[in-house]
């Protein structure tokens, strides 16, 4: 009985330690993401305000603000499947046909980017037949 009690206490201690480590890892991951996103977090509200105040605001100025989000996705190993406007060979495992019909390998135009994380498909790129 004393040995069993000792093992139970050790088990509880290890459970607590593991839970603390999980919390620490989660906090470290969140902090790393926040560090990468800081420029976006600090500048996006101002940019959104300016766009709302000036309907003629040059939207190309906003593109720089997306870089931290792209950097974060890159640091996590998230990759885009083609880019908007790109012509690709239709592959139904990577592309979602949103209009028309296509056979595998026929040219398609990317309308919306898809993503993969390592070998895992997150979202298929949306495509239409090339004209």
XYZ file of N, CA and C in Angstrom:
393
model
N 0.812 -1.208 0.000
C 0.000 0.000 0.000
C 0.858 1.276 0.000
N 1.947 1.309 0.737
C 2.799 2.498 0.781
C 3.453 2.726 -0.586
N 3.847 1.634 -1.213
C 4.462 1.736 -2.544
C 3.456 2.245 -3.571
N 2.221 1.769 -3.486
C 1.166 2.216 -4.390
C 0.883 3.699 -4.191
N 0.824 4.132 -2.940
C 0.580 5.548 -2.643
C 1.713 6.417 -3.197
N 2.924 5.919 -3.060
C 4.083 6.653 -3.570
C 4.012 6.781 -5.095
N 3.624 5.706 -5.762
C 3.478 5.725 -7.213
C 2.358 6.670 -7.653
N 1.262 6.700 -6.915
C 0.157 7.596 -7.233
C 0.578 9.057 -7.083
N 1.328 9.367 -6.037
C 1.817 10.726 -5.831
C 2.778 11.134 -6.958
N 3.644 10.222 -7.337
C 4.583 10.513 -8.422
C 3.835 10.731 -9.734
N 2.803 9.912 -9.960
C 1.975 10.051 -11.156
C 1.308 11.423 -11.174
N 0.728 11.846 -10.058
C 0.070 13.148 -9.974
C 1.077 14.278 -10.202
N 2.271 14.132 -9.631
C 3.320 15.137 -9.808
C 3.696 15.260 -11.289
N 3.868 14.099 -11.952
C 4.232 14.105 -13.368
C 3.109 14.680 -14.226
N 1.874 14.399 -13.871
C 0.720 14.962 -14.585
C 0.738 16.490 -14.481
N 0.970 17.007 -13.276
C 1.017 18.458 -13.069
C 2.169 19.074 -13.859
N 3.317 18.414 -13.824
C 4.480 18.910 -14.546
C 4.205 18.959 -16.050
N 3.585 17.922 -16.575
C 3.265 17.864 -17.986
C 2.268 18.969 -18.359
N 1.286 19.199 -17.510
C 0.304 20.247 -17.773
C 0.979 21.629 -17.758
N 1.909 21.839 -16.837
C 2.640 23.107 -16.789
C 3.479 23.292 -18.050
N 4.107 22.219 -18.512
C 4.912 22.297 -19.732
C 4.038 22.619 -20.941
N 2.871 22.009 -21.014
C 1.949 22.287 -22.116
C 1.548 23.756 -22.111
N 1.250 24.285 -20.933
C 0.887 25.694 -20.807
C 2.048 26.588 -21.231
N 3.249 26.237 -20.794
C 4.442 27.005 -21.162
C 4.666 27.004 -22.671
N 4.547 25.852 -23.286
C 4.736 25.737 -24.734
C 3.691 26.562 -25.462
N 2.449 26.495 -25.012
C 1.380 27.275 -25.636
C 1.672 28.769 -25.514
N 2.110 29.209 -24.346
C 2.432 30.619 -24.147
C 3.613 31.041 -25.011
N 4.632 30.197 -25.122
C 5.794 30.515 -25.950
C 5.402 30.607 -27.423
N 4.552 29.698 -27.869
C 4.091 29.710 -29.255
C 3.289 30.975 -29.534
N 2.394 31.318 -28.613
C 1.609 32.527 -28.785
C 2.501 33.765 -28.795
N 3.491 33.804 -27.917
C 4.385 34.961 -27.873
C 5.185 35.085 -29.157
N 5.659 33.962 -29.680
C 6.407 33.991 -30.937
C 5.527 34.512 -32.070
N 4.271 34.061 -32.112
C 3.342 34.545 -33.138
C 3.062 36.034 -32.953
N 2.870 36.463 -31.724
C 2.618 37.880 -31.460
C 3.821 38.732 -31.842
N 5.030 38.234 -31.609
C 6.237 38.964 -32.005
C 6.270 39.174 -33.514
N 5.914 38.140 -34.253
C 5.904 38.247 -35.716
C 4.794 39.182 -36.183
N 3.634 39.107 -35.529
C 2.469 39.901 -35.949
C 2.479 41.346 -35.430
N 3.424 41.689 -34.568
C 3.414 43.020 -33.949
C 3.268 44.164 -34.953
N 4.039 44.186 -36.050
C 3.864 45.313 -36.982
C 2.447 45.406 -37.534
N 1.850 44.275 -37.825
C 0.469 44.272 -38.325
C -0.490 44.772 -37.243
N -0.332 44.268 -36.020
C -1.232 44.644 -34.925
C -1.169 46.146 -34.658
N 0.010 46.718 -34.766
C 0.181 48.134 -34.465
C -0.320 49.031 -35.602
N -0.240 48.562 -36.842
C -0.542 49.424 -37.983
C -1.895 49.181 -38.641
N -2.437 47.985 -38.528
C -3.699 47.683 -39.219
C -4.855 48.584 -38.768
N -5.063 48.813 -37.471
C -6.192 49.681 -37.077
C -6.087 51.089 -37.668
N -4.887 51.637 -37.727
C -4.697 52.958 -38.314
C -5.002 52.918 -39.809
N -4.514 51.904 -40.487
C -4.778 51.784 -41.923
C -6.276 51.649 -42.188
N -6.956 50.816 -41.413
C -8.406 50.644 -41.580
C -9.130 51.964 -41.339
N -8.700 52.702 -40.349
C -9.299 54.013 -40.050
C -9.125 54.959 -41.244
N -7.924 55.001 -41.782
C -7.655 55.911 -42.907
C -8.480 55.540 -44.132
N -8.618 54.243 -44.380
C -9.430 53.799 -45.517
C -10.879 54.227 -45.318
N -11.390 54.113 -44.106
C -12.772 54.509 -43.823
C -12.959 56.023 -43.963
N -11.927 56.785 -43.627
C -12.010 58.241 -43.700
C -11.845 58.768 -45.125
N -11.086 58.050 -45.952
C -10.775 58.519 -47.302
C -11.093 57.424 -48.314
N -12.237 57.536 -49.003
C -12.609 56.495 -49.967
C -11.632 56.385 -51.145
N -10.768 57.391 -51.332
C -9.789 57.353 -52.420
C -8.412 56.893 -51.939
N -8.350 56.339 -50.740
C -7.084 55.873 -50.176
C -6.454 54.837 -51.103
N -5.157 54.956 -51.335
C -4.424 54.041 -52.213
C -4.258 52.685 -51.506
N -5.041 51.713 -51.923
C -5.048 50.399 -51.272
C -3.716 49.670 -51.403
N -2.889 50.026 -52.378
C -1.605 49.343 -52.514
C -0.724 49.589 -51.290
N -0.986 50.657 -50.563
C -0.218 50.948 -49.350
C -0.484 49.904 -48.259
N -1.589 49.206 -48.364
C -1.951 48.198 -47.359
C -1.197 46.877 -47.547
N -0.668 46.655 -48.725
C -0.022 45.376 -49.011
C 1.149 45.093 -48.075
N 1.909 46.100 -47.717
C 3.036 45.916 -46.798
C 2.580 45.381 -45.445
N 1.370 45.767 -45.038
C 0.869 45.363 -43.729
C 0.584 43.868 -43.638
N 0.457 43.217 -44.756
C 0.149 41.786 -44.763
C 1.424 40.953 -44.585
N 2.582 41.547 -44.773
C 3.834 40.799 -44.691
C 4.011 40.036 -43.377
N 3.684 40.610 -42.202
C 3.837 39.822 -40.970
C 2.967 38.565 -40.942
N 1.766 38.648 -41.496
C 0.887 37.473 -41.532
C 1.507 36.419 -42.442
N 2.015 36.852 -43.589
C 2.672 35.918 -44.501
C 3.904 35.295 -43.844
N 4.648 36.099 -43.095
C 5.848 35.601 -42.398
C 5.463 34.556 -41.351
N 4.383 34.806 -40.627
C 3.925 33.848 -39.625
C 3.539 32.524 -40.283
N 2.756 32.590 -41.353
C 2.362 31.369 -42.055
C 3.591 30.622 -42.572
N 4.553 31.371 -43.104
C 5.785 30.753 -43.598
C 6.546 30.074 -42.460
N 6.603 30.721 -41.291
C 7.319 30.127 -40.158
C 6.648 28.838 -39.681
N 5.371 28.701 -39.947
C 4.639 27.487 -39.581
C 4.676 26.437 -40.682
N 5.310 26.766 -41.806
C 5.394 25.809 -42.908
C 4.149 25.760 -43.766
N 3.354 26.824 -43.753
C 2.156 26.888 -44.595
C 2.561 27.451 -45.950
N 2.203 26.747 -47.024
C 2.567 27.161 -48.378
C 1.316 27.387 -49.210
N 1.381 28.426 -50.048
C 0.280 28.707 -50.971
C 0.341 27.735 -52.140
N -0.829 27.374 -52.645
C -0.933 26.574 -53.862
C -1.193 27.575 -54.982
N -0.144 27.910 -55.712
C -0.191 28.881 -56.818
C -0.556 30.273 -56.298
N -0.683 31.221 -57.210
C -1.062 32.586 -56.838
C -2.237 33.000 -57.706
N -2.967 33.982 -57.246
C -4.140 34.450 -57.992
C -3.696 34.896 -59.381
N -4.424 34.441 -60.394
C -4.123 34.804 -61.775
C -3.172 33.845 -62.468
N -2.531 32.956 -61.719
C -1.582 32.018 -62.325
C -2.327 30.981 -63.169
N -1.681 30.559 -64.242
C -2.221 29.471 -65.046
C -1.552 28.185 -64.574
N -2.359 27.197 -64.242
C -1.863 25.930 -63.724
C -2.510 24.783 -64.483
N -1.892 23.618 -64.398
C -2.500 22.407 -64.947
C -3.499 21.901 -63.907
N -4.742 21.752 -64.310
C -5.807 21.359 -63.384
C -5.502 20.015 -62.726
N -5.565 20.025 -61.411
C -5.357 18.823 -60.604
C -6.417 18.847 -59.505
N -7.435 17.991 -59.598
C -8.530 18.043 -58.626
C -8.106 17.764 -57.183
N -6.902 17.223 -56.981
C -6.442 17.017 -55.601
C -5.963 18.326 -54.982
N -5.620 19.319 -55.819
C -5.157 20.617 -55.325
C -6.067 21.771 -55.709
N -6.937 21.547 -56.690
C -7.762 22.636 -57.217
C -9.252 22.316 -57.103
N -10.024 23.347 -56.790
C -11.482 23.243 -56.748
C -12.014 24.006 -57.952
N -12.630 23.320 -58.859
C -13.197 23.950 -60.053
C -14.469 24.685 -59.651
N -14.510 26.005 -59.858
C -15.668 26.790 -59.406
C -16.643 27.113 -60.532
N -16.225 26.902 -61.783
C -17.156 27.024 -62.906
C -16.583 26.289 -64.095
N -17.456 25.875 -64.989
C -17.012 25.165 -66.176
C -16.628 23.733 -65.883
N -15.987 23.120 -66.875
C -15.516 21.740 -66.731
C -14.076 21.662 -67.216
N -13.321 20.788 -66.613
C -11.925 20.580 -66.978
C -11.555 19.131 -66.782
N -10.661 18.667 -67.615
C -10.058 17.362 -67.443
C -8.720 17.571 -66.737
N -8.250 16.556 -66.057
C -6.958 16.634 -65.376
C -5.885 17.056 -66.375
N -5.072 18.036 -65.968
C -3.965 18.507 -66.800
C -4.295 19.675 -67.707
N -5.585 19.947 -67.928
C -5.951 21.089 -68.771
C -5.636 22.398 -68.046
N -5.383 23.475 -68.809
C -5.036 24.758 -68.183
C -6.206 25.378 -67.424
N -5.864 25.902 -66.260
C -6.850 26.558 -65.405
C -6.228 27.839 -64.848
N -7.077 28.786 -64.503
C -6.632 30.048 -63.915
C -7.035 30.060 -62.440
N -6.083 30.392 -61.573
C -6.341 30.436 -60.131
C -7.120 31.703 -59.803
N -8.273 31.530 -59.180
C -9.113 32.651 -58.756
C -8.952 32.935 -57.261
N -8.649 31.898 -56.491
C -8.440 32.031 -55.049
C -7.364 31.024 -54.644
N -6.383 31.498 -53.889
C -5.245 30.671 -53.490
C -5.693 29.561 -52.539
N -5.060 28.413 -52.672
C -5.238 27.326 -51.717
C -3.975 27.212 -50.870
N -4.034 26.391 -49.833
C -2.879 26.256 -48.946
C -2.665 24.818 -48.530
N -1.386 24.507 -48.270
C -1.050 23.216 -47.676
C -0.098 23.483 -46.524
N -0.141 22.594 -45.566
C 0.744 22.662 -44.399
C 1.535 21.378 -44.402
N 2.792 21.470 -44.852
C 3.574 20.248 -45.038
C 2.917 19.410 -46.119
N 2.635 18.165 -45.814
C 1.968 17.284 -46.782
C 0.455 17.343 -46.687
N -0.064 18.111 -45.740
C -1.509 18.162 -45.498
C -2.160 19.318 -46.263
N -3.164 19.014 -47.038
C -3.924 20.022 -47.764
C -4.858 20.731 -46.790
N -4.767 22.066 -46.738
C -5.682 22.849 -45.900
C -6.889 23.288 -46.713
N -6.624 23.908 -47.875
C -7.690 24.402 -48.757
C -7.222 24.244 -50.187
N -8.104 23.744 -51.035
C -7.769 23.664 -52.458
C -7.881 25.053 -53.073
N -7.024 25.324 -54.054
C -7.092 26.595 -54.788
C -8.331 26.549 -55.686
N -9.063 27.653 -55.741
C -10.236 27.724 -56.599
C -9.794 28.158 -57.991
N -10.246 27.414 -59.009
C -9.827 27.671 -60.380
C -11.016 27.678 -61.341
N -10.769 28.297 -62.519
C -11.723 28.267 -63.619
C -10.941 27.874 -64.870
N -11.621 27.388 -65.882
C -10.899 27.023 -67.109
C -10.203 28.242 -67.718
N -8.999 28.015 -68.256
C -8.296 29.082 -68.979
C -9.000 29.235 -70.326
N -9.064 30.444 -70.840
C -9.810 30.651 -72.097
C -9.041 30.270 -73.314
